Each structure stands twice: as structure tokens, then as C-alpha cells.
Amino acid sequence: MRQRGHLTVGRVAELAGVSVRTLHHYDQIGLVRPSARTASGYRAYAAGDVERLREVLAYRRLGFGLREIADLVDDPTTDAVAHLHRLRGLLLDQRDRAAAMVTALDRELEARAMGIDTAPEDQLKMFGAQLYEAIGSDYPATRRTEPRIAAQVWAALGDARTVLNVGAGTGSYEPADREVTAVEPSAVMRAQRPADAAPCVAARAERLPFADRSFDAAMAFSTVHHWQDPIAGLREMRRVARRVVVFTHDASDTGWRHRFWLTRDYLPEIAGLVAGRPPVDELAAAIGARLEPVLVPWDCSDGFLEAHWRRPEAYLEERVRRAVSAWTRVGPEAEHRAVGRLRDDLASGRWAERNRELVGLDAAELGLRLLVA
């Protein structure tokens, strides 16, 4: 029952779908201790206790151990909103892994329908699938350094001689004339780095294994949207470097989705991927950064989502889509619908009629931004 805004142990167990015994165990080990009392003198959960329990249960169901959870919920640098962002990121990551497994299973079903046996190695790969493990194999072919964008990024690095590349992937946009250290959490992406690429450390942006001011500059290219806690990651970059340069997307403008025909007419689900994500202004404010627009050339050689804005046929190629996380994250139903509709509109001429103003443009402003601090 509820007493003066508090919840009894039994009521909390009922609402949360756990046993009273579990709650008593959390109390005994100091993980979640009810801090209030009912009118009868029994211990009860105040609002803050419920909030902490919610975080504990969410991390538990994501597979974290109780000691790890205690460290997470007791982190003095993380408030309730930051925990929500972190949990959201973890759940999206879990969803991405599930989507990658579904994609792998679909491919095997198609192969078997054609009488093709799947190799044992390929059957096992799906169980280790991360988002980049699902899309990473297509990176070398479609995700290459675009020299005009690279020039803008490298100019923003200023006179920095030592550079940390966070979320470095396969090494695109790493300046060859500077001393670069890379950070990349995905083993598949690390394995695809060229032999002469900068040394790469397995770590995440939110916890960089470097001392304060270890680098002249820290950079991150098209990776912030994958971080569990973007603001924490940016602050880590600011901690370890005197200059920060980040390539990202401005989705804070309510009309941004309508600037790009793909998200406007075919894949509106993209808007759901950025819901709840800190807006670019908030990211910039977290590290005192200024914002610079980045135009996308019509023949952009880096196959990120917006790259083919004047070459719509490219989105019909699966290898192009697999190298962009958004296509995996919207799910197969939305992807199949969008591709089918685009194919029909290209064949009928409807796409050309709707987007005739694009033909004369050499570059487009599609919301891409540099954060420079």
C-alpha cells in the first residue's frame, strides 16, 4: 500500500515484477535500501529509492553483475538524466545486436531456400554480432575518407601535433602528418585498420584510459550517436586534450528531417533514432564548442547516410546500406518498404520530379556539423 507518497516492499515487488526476497537481498547488500517508513513502522520506498531501483533493475536485465551495477548507480558524475541516456544507449545497442542476428538468420534462410548450405563458421558468427560486426565488413568498400570534408576536419585541429581519434573505426580521417592514437571498442573495426594505421586502443569514449591533457587534440568522426553517454564521452575528450573536434549531425531543428529527401519521403523512422538524444547545441555547450556547418559534396566518397543525396540509386545497393548503422537500426520492415518505394519512384520518374532542384547543386547542407572546442 502507499503511505504519504511511499511504497511498501510488497507493492514495489508487485510493480517491478521481482520477488520480495530479491528486494530484501538488495537491501542487505546496500544496493537499494528503502529509506522511508510506513505509518505502521515498516520500511518503505521513497521516490528516490524507486528511481535507484529502476536503474538497478534495468542494468540487471541488460546482463550487468551486481558489483558492476553498484559502481554504475553510485557514480557521482552521473545524474538521473545521464543514467536514462546511458540505459537508452545500452538498450539500442542490444536492439542492434538482435537486428544483426535477424539479418544473419534471414540471409541463411534465403541461402537454404536456394539449396545453399551455410558454412559452420558463418553460422557461429551471428552469436558474437555487435552492430559494427554486422555492418563492419562493408566499411572498406563504402566508408572512405572524403578529402574535402577531411580538409575541414584537419583545419579545425589547428596546430595540434598529437591527436586522439575516438571511435576511430577503420582509420578514416586520421591525419597522416600528425602523431595519432586511435580508440575503437569494436574488434572487427580494429581488425580492418590498415597495417600502417595509427596504434589503436580498445576502449570506449566514456572512459578514456589516458591522463589529463595527454594530447594536443581529440577528434571523433560520425561516432557520437553510437556512444552510450555522448556528453560523458565529449567531456572525456575535453579532459584528455586541449582541443576537441567532433563531426556529427544537427537533429535539434524540428525541420531537419525534411531537408533530406531520403528521411522525408522514404525513411521517416530515422527521426525515432534521434529521439531522446542530446541535441547538438547541448553537446556543444557541454564542452564549450562552436558549431561549423559541413556541406556534403554531390560525389562524396564517404558513404555515410547523407552521402548519396544526388545519387539515389546507391541506396538500392545492400552493401551501401549495410555500411550505415541507421539502416540496421530502423529494422528490416522499414528498410524493405523504403527501398521498394525508392526503386519504384526512380523507375517512374517521380523521384526526379520531386527533387529536380538537386541536379544543379555541387554540395548540400543536410545538417552535418563540426563541434570545435
Tab-separated table of N, CA and C in Angstrom, residues 213-371:
chain	number	residue	atom	x	y	z
A	213	ARG	N	45.037	16.040	-20.324
A	213	ARG	CA	45.872	16.793	-21.274
A	213	ARG	C	46.997	15.936	-21.872
A	214	SER	N	46.668	14.703	-22.208
A	214	SER	CA	47.672	13.831	-22.814
A	214	SER	C	47.903	14.147	-24.294
A	215	PHE	N	46.941	14.844	-24.927
A	215	PHE	CA	47.014	15.093	-26.357
A	215	PHE	C	46.761	16.576	-26.660
A	216	ASP	N	47.318	17.009	-27.786
A	216	ASP	CA	47.027	18.371	-28.239
A	216	ASP	C	45.575	18.492	-28.663
A	217	ALA	N	45.044	17.441	-29.307
A	217	ALA	CA	43.660	17.475	-29.784
A	217	ALA	C	43.052	16.082	-29.730
A	218	ALA	N	41.725	16.046	-29.598
A	218	ALA	CA	40.962	14.799	-29.689
A	218	ALA	C	39.892	15.003	-30.745
A	219	MET	N	39.719	14.019	-31.606
A	219	MET	CA	38.729	14.114	-32.672
A	219	MET	C	37.800	12.897	-32.642
A	220	ALA	N	36.609	13.073	-33.180
A	220	ALA	CA	35.653	11.971	-33.301
A	220	ALA	C	34.855	12.223	-34.563
A	221	PHE	N	34.758	11.215	-35.409
A	221	PHE	CA	34.090	11.406	-36.691
A	221	PHE	C	32.906	10.456	-36.822
A	222	SER	N	31.715	11.023	-36.887
A	222	SER	CA	30.488	10.262	-37.134
A	222	SER	C	30.363	9.057	-36.216
A	223	THR	N	30.569	9.293	-34.923
A	223	THR	CA	30.534	8.185	-33.963
A	223	THR	C	29.760	8.518	-32.690
A	224	VAL	N	29.563	9.802	-32.403
A	224	VAL	CA	28.942	10.211	-31.138
A	224	VAL	C	27.576	9.562	-30.957
A	225	HIS	N	26.822	9.380	-32.052
A	225	HIS	CA	25.475	8.829	-31.944
A	225	HIS	C	25.479	7.364	-31.519
A	226	HIS	N	26.651	6.717	-31.521
A	226	HIS	CA	26.742	5.330	-31.057
A	226	HIS	C	27.150	5.235	-29.589
A	227	TRP	N	27.540	6.325	-28.989
A	227	TRP	CA	28.043	6.267	-27.618
A	227	TRP	C	26.893	6.097	-26.638
A	228	GLN	N	27.160	5.387	-25.568
A	228	GLN	CA	26.140	5.192	-24.544
A	228	GLN	C	25.797	6.502	-23.853
A	229	ASP	N	26.768	7.345	-23.628
A	229	ASP	CA	26.558	8.627	-22.956
A	229	ASP	C	27.379	9.687	-23.697
A	230	PRO	N	26.794	10.327	-24.722
A	230	PRO	CA	27.561	11.265	-25.547
A	230	PRO	C	28.207	12.404	-24.768
A	231	ILE	N	27.482	12.974	-23.835
A	231	ILE	CA	28.044	14.108	-23.094
A	231	ILE	C	29.228	13.662	-22.246
A	232	ALA	N	29.118	12.501	-21.607
A	232	ALA	CA	30.247	11.990	-20.829
A	232	ALA	C	31.450	11.742	-21.735
A	233	GLY	N	31.203	11.210	-22.932
A	233	GLY	CA	32.296	10.964	-23.863
A	233	GLY	C	32.971	12.248	-24.307
A	234	LEU	N	32.171	13.267	-24.600
A	234	LEU	CA	32.745	14.548	-25.007
A	234	LEU	C	33.555	15.185	-23.879
A	235	ARG	N	33.065	15.063	-22.673
A	235	ARG	CA	33.808	15.621	-21.539
A	235	ARG	C	35.120	14.870	-21.310
A	236	GLU	N	35.113	13.575	-21.581
A	236	GLU	CA	36.348	12.807	-21.507
A	236	GLU	C	37.348	13.304	-22.556
A	237	MET	N	36.857	13.555	-23.761
A	237	MET	CA	37.735	14.092	-24.804
A	237	MET	C	38.319	15.437	-24.377
A	238	ARG	N	37.467	16.259	-23.773
A	238	ARG	CA	37.919	17.574	-23.304
A	238	ARG	C	38.948	17.425	-22.187
A	239	ARG	N	38.782	16.368	-21.387
A	239	ARG	CA	39.709	16.156	-20.276
A	239	ARG	C	41.098	15.787	-20.777
A	240	VAL	N	41.160	14.940	-21.807
A	240	VAL	CA	42.464	14.414	-22.225
A	240	VAL	C	43.134	15.258	-23.301
A	241	ALA	N	42.453	16.290	-23.812
A	241	ALA	CA	43.035	17.092	-24.895
A	241	ALA	C	42.677	18.564	-24.732
A	242	ARG	N	43.536	19.424	-25.243
A	242	ARG	CA	43.270	20.860	-25.129
A	242	ARG	C	42.355	21.362	-26.236
A	243	ARG	N	42.186	20.575	-27.304
A	243	ARG	CA	41.275	20.939	-28.391
A	243	ARG	C	40.435	19.720	-28.753
A	244	VAL	N	39.151	19.950	-29.078
A	244	VAL	CA	38.248	18.862	-29.430
A	244	VAL	C	37.564	19.201	-30.755
A	245	VAL	N	37.538	18.234	-31.674
A	245	VAL	CA	36.877	18.402	-32.970
A	245	VAL	C	35.980	17.181	-33.196
A	246	VAL	N	34.684	17.421	-33.379
A	246	VAL	CA	33.716	16.322	-33.495
A	246	VAL	C	32.832	16.542	-34.719
A	247	PHE	N	32.734	15.535	-35.560
A	247	PHE	CA	31.837	15.551	-36.714
A	247	PHE	C	30.562	14.825	-36.322
A	248	THR	N	29.423	15.525	-36.417
A	248	THR	CA	28.161	14.919	-36.007
A	248	THR	C	27.021	15.520	-36.819
A	249	HIS	N	25.795	15.315	-36.372
A	249	HIS	CA	24.606	15.752	-37.108
A	249	HIS	C	23.719	16.595	-36.216
A	250	ASP	N	23.181	17.658	-36.784
A	250	ASP	CA	22.271	18.523	-36.038
A	250	ASP	C	20.840	18.079	-36.269
A	251	ALA	N	20.287	17.407	-35.281
A	251	ALA	CA	18.899	16.972	-35.367
A	251	ALA	C	18.013	17.776	-34.425
A	252	SER	N	18.520	18.902	-33.922
A	252	SER	CA	17.745	19.708	-32.982
A	252	SER	C	16.694	20.553	-33.694
A	253	ASP	N	16.943	20.895	-34.950
A	253	ASP	CA	15.971	21.638	-35.746
A	253	ASP	C	14.817	20.709	-36.086
A	254	THR	N	13.588	21.115	-35.761
A	254	THR	CA	12.435	20.233	-35.993
A	254	THR	C	12.217	19.961	-37.473
A	255	GLY	N	12.780	20.782	-38.332
A	255	GLY	CA	12.600	20.570	-39.765
A	255	GLY	C	13.740	19.848	-40.430
A	256	TRP	N	14.721	19.369	-39.654
A	256	TRP	CA	15.910	18.774	-40.271
A	256	TRP	C	15.566	17.571	-41.135
A	257	ARG	N	14.579	16.793	-40.687
A	257	ARG	CA	14.246	15.572	-41.425
A	257	ARG	C	13.748	15.884	-42.831
A	258	HIS	N	13.162	17.054	-43.018
A	258	HIS	CA	12.583	17.406	-44.318
A	258	HIS	C	13.616	17.959	-45.284
A	259	ARG	N	14.833	18.248	-44.796
A	259	ARG	CA	15.861	18.775	-45.694
A	259	ARG	C	16.418	17.689	-46.602
A	260	PHE	N	16.329	16.449	-46.179
A	260	PHE	CA	16.909	15.342	-46.928
A	260	PHE	C	15.782	14.456	-47.431
A	261	TRP	N	15.701	14.262	-48.740
A	261	TRP	CA	14.581	13.530	-49.337
A	261	TRP	C	14.462	12.097	-48.823
A	262	LEU	N	15.592	11.466	-48.459
A	262	LEU	CA	15.521	10.072	-48.010
A	262	LEU	C	14.726	9.949	-46.713
A	263	THR	N	15.014	10.828	-45.763
A	263	THR	CA	14.292	10.773	-44.483
A	263	THR	C	12.904	11.389	-44.598
A	264	ARG	N	12.748	12.330	-45.519
A	264	ARG	CA	11.441	12.975	-45.684
A	264	ARG	C	10.422	12.057	-46.344
A	265	ASP	N	10.829	11.395	-47.430
A	265	ASP	CA	9.871	10.674	-48.265
A	265	ASP	C	9.895	9.157	-48.102
A	266	TYR	N	10.990	8.615	-47.551
A	266	TYR	CA	11.130	7.168	-47.569
A	266	TYR	C	11.435	6.546	-46.210
A	267	LEU	N	12.162	7.239	-45.375
A	267	LEU	CA	12.603	6.638	-44.122
A	267	LEU	C	12.366	7.588	-42.939
A	268	PRO	N	11.114	7.940	-42.671
A	268	PRO	CA	10.834	8.843	-41.538
A	268	PRO	C	11.209	8.243	-40.189
A	269	GLU	N	11.422	6.919	-40.152
A	269	GLU	CA	11.813	6.272	-38.894
A	269	GLU	C	13.141	6.782	-38.361
A	270	ILE	N	13.927	7.416	-39.228
A	270	ILE	CA	15.191	7.992	-38.778
A	270	ILE	C	14.966	8.949	-37.616
A	271	ALA	N	13.850	9.675	-37.651
A	271	ALA	CA	13.567	10.630	-36.572
A	271	ALA	C	13.493	9.934	-35.223
A	272	GLY	N	13.009	8.710	-35.206
A	272	GLY	CA	12.920	7.980	-33.950
A	272	GLY	C	14.272	7.592	-33.389
A	273	LEU	N	15.277	7.489	-34.255
A	273	LEU	CA	16.613	7.114	-33.786
A	273	LEU	C	17.273	8.228	-32.992
A	274	VAL	N	16.869	9.467	-33.246
A	274	VAL	CA	17.493	10.589	-32.541
A	274	VAL	C	16.642	11.074	-31.381
A	275	ALA	N	15.440	10.517	-31.234
A	275	ALA	CA	14.574	10.928	-30.131
A	275	ALA	C	15.253	10.633	-28.799
A	276	GLY	N	15.303	11.621	-27.946
A	276	GLY	CA	15.916	11.453	-26.638
A	276	GLY	C	17.406	11.662	-26.616
A	277	ARG	N	18.021	11.779	-27.781
A	277	ARG	CA	19.457	12.020	-27.843
A	277	ARG	C	19.722	13.492	-27.540
A	278	PRO	N	20.793	13.806	-26.826
A	278	PRO	CA	21.081	15.213	-26.561
A	278	PRO	C	21.225	15.991	-27.863
A	279	PRO	N	20.542	17.148	-28.007
A	279	PRO	CA	20.667	17.927	-29.234
A	279	PRO	C	22.072	18.476	-29.390
A	280	VAL	N	22.413	18.843	-30.623
A	280	VAL	CA	23.782	19.258	-30.910
A	280	VAL	C	24.170	20.502	-30.109
A	281	ASP	N	23.218	21.384	-29.849
A	281	ASP	CA	23.521	22.576	-29.046
A	281	ASP	C	23.942	22.189	-27.634
A	282	GLU	N	23.291	21.156	-27.085
A	282	GLU	CA	23.638	20.689	-25.741
A	282	GLU	C	25.014	20.028	-25.739
A	283	LEU	N	25.311	19.282	-26.803
A	283	LEU	CA	26.630	18.669	-26.922
A	283	LEU	C	27.708	19.746	-26.981
A	284	ALA	N	27.443	20.777	-27.789
A	284	ALA	CA	28.418	21.857	-27.919
A	284	ALA	C	28.615	22.582	-26.592
A	285	ALA	N	27.508	22.830	-25.889
A	285	ALA	CA	27.593	23.556	-24.619
A	285	ALA	C	28.374	22.760	-23.576
A	286	ALA	N	28.299	21.426	-23.645
A	286	ALA	CA	28.977	20.589	-22.651
A	286	ALA	C	30.482	20.767	-22.677
A	287	ILE	N	31.031	21.155	-23.834
A	287	ILE	CA	32.489	21.318	-23.937
A	287	ILE	C	32.868	22.723	-24.423
A	288	GLY	N	31.892	23.629	-24.439
A	288	GLY	CA	32.174	25.000	-24.865
A	288	GLY	C	32.584	25.102	-26.321
A	289	ALA	N	31.919	24.343	-27.194
A	289	ALA	CA	32.312	24.284	-28.603
A	289	ALA	C	31.493	25.239	-29.456
A	290	ARG	N	32.081	25.648	-30.563
A	290	ARG	CA	31.339	26.373	-31.597
A	290	ARG	C	30.919	25.363	-32.667
A	291	LEU	N	29.910	25.722	-33.455
A	291	LEU	CA	29.387	24.836	-34.488
A	291	LEU	C	29.755	25.355	-35.873
A	292	GLU	N	30.238	24.469	-36.732
A	292	GLU	CA	30.548	24.807	-38.117
A	292	GLU	C	29.740	23.894	-39.038
A	293	PRO	N	29.004	24.448	-40.016
A	293	PRO	CA	28.299	23.586	-40.967
A	293	PRO	C	29.284	22.847	-41.864
A	294	VAL	N	28.938	21.618	-42.234
A	294	VAL	CA	29.746	20.814	-43.151
A	294	VAL	C	28.870	20.461	-44.351
A	295	LEU	N	29.228	20.963	-45.520
A	295	LEU	CA	28.470	20.668	-46.733
A	295	LEU	C	28.877	19.309	-47.278
A	296	VAL	N	27.919	18.610	-47.880
A	296	VAL	CA	28.175	17.288	-48.446
A	296	VAL	C	28.305	17.414	-49.957
A	297	PRO	N	29.490	17.166	-50.535
A	297	PRO	CA	29.646	17.254	-51.988
A	297	PRO	C	28.805	16.207	-52.701
A	298	TRP	N	28.389	16.503	-53.919
A	298	TRP	CA	27.490	15.588	-54.636
A	298	TRP	C	28.142	14.237	-54.916
A	299	ASP	N	29.474	14.225	-55.056
A	299	ASP	CA	30.184	12.986	-55.340
A	299	ASP	C	30.972	12.513	-54.123
A	300	CYS	N	30.429	12.732	-52.943
A	300	CYS	CA	31.094	12.373	-51.684
A	300	CYS	C	31.540	10.910	-51.722
A	301	SER	N	32.806	10.678	-51.377
A	301	SER	CA	33.353	9.326	-51.444
A	301	SER	C	33.152	8.540	-50.156
A	302	ASP	N	32.735	9.200	-49.090
A	302	ASP	CA	32.451	8.522	-47.829
A	302	ASP	C	30.965	8.197	-47.795
A	303	GLY	N	30.637	6.919	-47.679
A	303	GLY	CA	29.248	6.508	-47.805
A	303	GLY	C	28.412	6.612	-46.554
A	304	PHE	N	28.489	7.729	-45.802
A	304	PHE	CA	27.575	7.892	-44.663
A	304	PHE	C	26.166	8.139	-45.195
A	305	LEU	N	25.197	8.217	-44.293
A	305	LEU	CA	23.793	8.193	-44.686
A	305	LEU	C	23.450	9.230	-45.750
A	306	GLU	N	23.945	10.460	-45.587
A	306	GLU	CA	23.545	11.549	-46.483
A	306	GLU	C	24.385	11.639	-47.749
A	307	ALA	N	25.414	10.797	-47.873
A	307	ALA	CA	26.419	10.971	-48.930
A	307	ALA	C	25.845	10.910	-50.337
A	308	HIS	N	24.796	10.130	-50.550
A	308	HIS	CA	24.301	9.884	-51.909
A	308	HIS	C	23.073	10.726	-52.234
A	309	TRP	N	23.020	11.921	-51.685
A	309	TRP	CA	21.830	12.764	-51.855
A	309	TRP	C	21.530	13.087	-53.316
A	310	ARG	N	22.541	13.081	-54.205
A	310	ARG	CA	22.300	13.317	-55.630
A	310	ARG	C	22.487	12.048	-56.453
A	311	ARG	N	22.688	10.930	-55.784
A	311	ARG	CA	22.878	9.638	-56.448
A	311	ARG	C	21.950	8.604	-55.805
A	312	PRO	N	20.666	8.762	-55.944
A	312	PRO	CA	19.703	7.942	-55.189
A	312	PRO	C	19.800	6.446	-55.464
A	313	GLU	N	20.277	6.062	-56.648
A	313	GLU	CA	20.362	4.640	-56.975
A	313	GLU	C	21.271	3.890	-56.005
A	314	ALA	N	22.206	4.611	-55.384
A	314	ALA	CA	23.142	3.957	-54.465
A	314	ALA	C	22.424	3.307	-53.291
A	315	TYR	N	21.322	3.898	-52.834
A	315	TYR	CA	20.618	3.358	-51.670
A	315	TYR	C	19.918	2.032	-51.980
A	316	LEU	N	19.849	1.663	-53.261
A	316	LEU	CA	19.279	0.372	-53.609
A	316	LEU	C	20.274	-0.766	-53.403
A	317	GLU	N	21.565	-0.422	-53.210
A	317	GLU	CA	22.603	-1.430	-53.028
A	317	GLU	C	22.713	-1.816	-51.552
A	318	GLU	N	22.620	-3.098	-51.284
A	318	GLU	CA	22.671	-3.557	-49.895
A	318	GLU	C	24.013	-3.233	-49.242
A	319	ARG	N	25.121	-3.353	-49.986
A	319	ARG	CA	26.424	-3.091	-49.379
A	319	ARG	C	26.541	-1.638	-48.942
A	320	VAL	N	25.865	-0.723	-49.640
A	320	VAL	CA	25.856	0.680	-49.232
A	320	VAL	C	25.065	0.839	-47.943
A	321	ARG	N	23.921	0.185	-47.873
A	321	ARG	CA	23.076	0.304	-46.684
A	321	ARG	C	23.717	-0.366	-45.477
A	322	ARG	N	24.391	-1.499	-45.671
A	322	ARG	CA	24.978	-2.228	-44.552
A	322	ARG	C	26.113	-1.457	-43.888
A	323	ALA	N	26.697	-0.515	-44.582
A	323	ALA	CA	27.789	0.263	-44.004
A	323	ALA	C	27.294	1.490	-43.255
A	324	VAL	N	25.977	1.624	-43.097
A	324	VAL	CA	25.384	2.752	-42.376
A	324	VAL	C	24.479	2.194	-41.285
A	325	SER	N	24.783	2.500	-40.042
A	325	SER	CA	24.080	1.883	-38.917
A	325	SER	C	22.589	2.164	-38.924
A	326	ALA	N	22.173	3.318	-39.442
A	326	ALA	CA	20.755	3.690	-39.399
A	326	ALA	C	19.879	2.663	-40.106
A	327	TRP	N	20.376	2.090	-41.192
A	327	TRP	CA	19.568	1.108	-41.915
A	327	TRP	C	19.318	-0.137	-41.070
A	328	THR	N	20.279	-0.541	-40.273
A	328	THR	CA	20.086	-1.678	-39.380
A	328	THR	C	19.151	-1.314	-38.242
A	329	ARG	N	19.293	-0.099	-37.744
A	329	ARG	CA	18.544	0.287	-36.542
A	329	ARG	C	17.066	0.536	-36.807
A	330	VAL	N	16.677	0.931	-38.016
A	330	VAL	CA	15.250	1.143	-38.281
A	330	VAL	C	14.505	-0.169	-38.429
A	331	GLY	N	15.238	-1.258	-38.645
A	331	GLY	CA	14.611	-2.566	-38.753
A	331	GLY	C	14.330	-2.962	-40.186
A	332	PRO	N	14.241	-4.277	-40.451
A	332	PRO	CA	14.088	-4.777	-41.820
A	332	PRO	C	12.787	-4.354	-42.502
A	333	GLU	N	11.699	-4.233	-41.751
A	333	GLU	CA	10.419	-3.865	-42.366
A	333	GLU	C	10.488	-2.462	-42.963
A	334	ALA	N	11.005	-1.499	-42.181
A	334	ALA	CA	11.127	-0.132	-42.681
A	334	ALA	C	12.114	-0.059	-43.848
A	335	GLU	N	13.204	-0.815	-43.739
A	335	GLU	CA	14.200	-0.812	-44.805
A	335	GLU	C	13.615	-1.339	-46.105
A	336	HIS	N	12.945	-2.461	-46.056
A	336	HIS	CA	12.379	-3.056	-47.266
A	336	HIS	C	11.340	-2.132	-47.887
A	337	ARG	N	10.510	-1.506	-47.044
A	337	ARG	CA	9.500	-0.586	-47.569
A	337	ARG	C	10.144	0.608	-48.257
A	338	ALA	N	11.163	1.203	-47.586
A	338	ALA	CA	11.818	2.383	-48.139
A	338	ALA	C	12.516	2.075	-49.450
A	339	VAL	N	13.235	0.962	-49.495
A	339	VAL	CA	13.968	0.600	-50.715
A	339	VAL	C	13.002	0.303	-51.854
A	340	GLY	N	11.932	-0.405	-51.553
A	340	GLY	CA	10.948	-0.714	-52.585
A	340	GLY	C	10.297	0.529	-53.150
A	341	ARG	N	9.949	1.460	-52.265
A	341	ARG	CA	9.306	2.699	-52.718
A	341	ARG	C	10.272	3.551	-53.529
A	342	LEU	N	11.526	3.612	-53.088
A	342	LEU	CA	12.521	4.382	-53.834
A	342	LEU	C	12.754	3.757	-55.209
A	343	ARG	N	12.855	2.452	-55.273
A	343	ARG	CA	13.054	1.786	-56.564
A	343	ARG	C	11.909	2.101	-57.521
A	344	ASP	N	10.689	2.068	-57.020
A	344	ASP	CA	9.529	2.375	-57.864
A	344	ASP	C	9.558	3.825	-58.339
A	345	ASP	N	9.916	4.749	-57.437
A	345	ASP	CA	9.911	6.169	-57.800
A	345	ASP	C	11.023	6.507	-58.785
A	346	LEU	N	12.144	5.820	-58.683
A	346	LEU	CA	13.217	6.035	-59.651
A	346	LEU	C	12.797	5.524	-61.027
A	347	ALA	N	12.131	4.381	-61.054
A	347	ALA	CA	11.699	3.803	-62.328
A	347	ALA	C	10.619	4.647	-62.995
A	348	SER	N	9.731	5.232	-62.186
A	348	SER	CA	8.621	6.005	-62.753
A	348	SER	C	8.969	7.457	-63.036
A	349	GLY	N	10.091	7.925	-62.501
A	349	GLY	CA	10.469	9.325	-62.674
A	349	GLY	C	9.946	10.235	-61.576
A	350	ARG	N	9.206	9.679	-60.600
A	350	ARG	CA	8.664	10.512	-59.522
A	350	ARG	C	9.777	11.124	-58.675
A	351	TRP	N	10.857	10.349	-58.414
A	351	TRP	CA	11.949	10.904	-57.614
A	351	TRP	C	12.558	12.119	-58.314
A	352	ALA	N	12.818	12.004	-59.594
A	352	ALA	CA	13.415	13.108	-60.355
A	352	ALA	C	12.491	14.318	-60.360
A	353	GLU	N	11.200	14.101	-60.443
A	353	GLU	CA	10.252	15.211	-60.455
A	353	GLU	C	10.238	15.925	-59.105
A	354	ARG	N	10.272	15.170	-58.023
A	354	ARG	CA	10.237	15.773	-56.683
A	354	ARG	C	11.521	16.522	-56.353
A	355	ASN	N	12.637	16.068	-56.893
A	355	ASN	CA	13.946	16.579	-56.463
A	355	ASN	C	14.721	17.227	-57.597
A	356	ARG	N	14.024	17.859	-58.517
A	356	ARG	CA	14.680	18.430	-59.691
A	356	ARG	C	15.673	19.528	-59.333
A	357	GLU	N	15.496	20.185	-58.170
A	357	GLU	CA	16.397	21.276	-57.783
A	357	GLU	C	17.778	20.765	-57.372
A	358	LEU	N	17.912	19.491	-57.118
A	358	LEU	CA	19.198	18.956	-56.683
A	358	LEU	C	20.204	18.811	-57.819
A	359	VAL	N	19.719	18.705	-59.034
A	359	VAL	CA	20.594	18.409	-60.165
A	359	VAL	C	21.689	19.452	-60.328
A	360	GLY	N	21.379	20.718	-60.074
A	360	GLY	CA	22.352	21.780	-60.275
A	360	GLY	C	23.233	22.082	-59.088
A	361	LEU	N	23.096	21.329	-57.989
A	361	LEU	CA	23.877	21.607	-56.783
A	361	LEU	C	25.168	20.796	-56.757
A	362	ASP	N	26.249	21.446	-56.367
A	362	ASP	CA	27.521	20.742	-56.198
A	362	ASP	C	27.706	20.230	-54.777
A	363	ALA	N	27.017	20.858	-53.824
A	363	ALA	CA	27.100	20.452	-52.415
A	363	ALA	C	25.781	20.792	-51.744
A	364	ALA	N	25.448	20.061	-50.684
A	364	ALA	CA	24.175	20.268	-49.992
A	364	ALA	C	24.392	20.444	-48.499
A	365	GLU	N	23.551	21.285	-47.899
A	365	GLU	CA	23.577	21.494	-46.439
A	365	GLU	C	22.503	20.589	-45.862
A	366	LEU	N	22.917	19.510	-45.229
A	366	LEU	CA	21.992	18.488	-44.737
A	366	LEU	C	22.054	18.310	-43.232
A	367	GLY	N	22.578	19.320	-42.539
A	367	GLY	CA	22.581	19.269	-41.077
A	367	GLY	C	23.853	18.723	-40.461
A	368	LEU	N	24.867	18.405	-41.254
A	368	LEU	CA	26.120	17.915	-40.696
A	368	LEU	C	26.897	19.074	-40.084
A	369	ARG	N	27.533	18.816	-38.951
A	369	ARG	CA	28.195	19.892	-38.205
A	369	ARG	C	29.525	19.413	-37.634
A	370	LEU	N	30.432	20.367	-37.482
A	370	LEU	CA	31.645	20.170	-36.705
A	370	LEU	C	31.485	20.898	-35.394
A	371	LEU	N	31.776	20.222	-34.279
A	371	LEU	CA	31.901	20.866	-32.978
A	371	LEU	C	33.382	21.112	-32.747
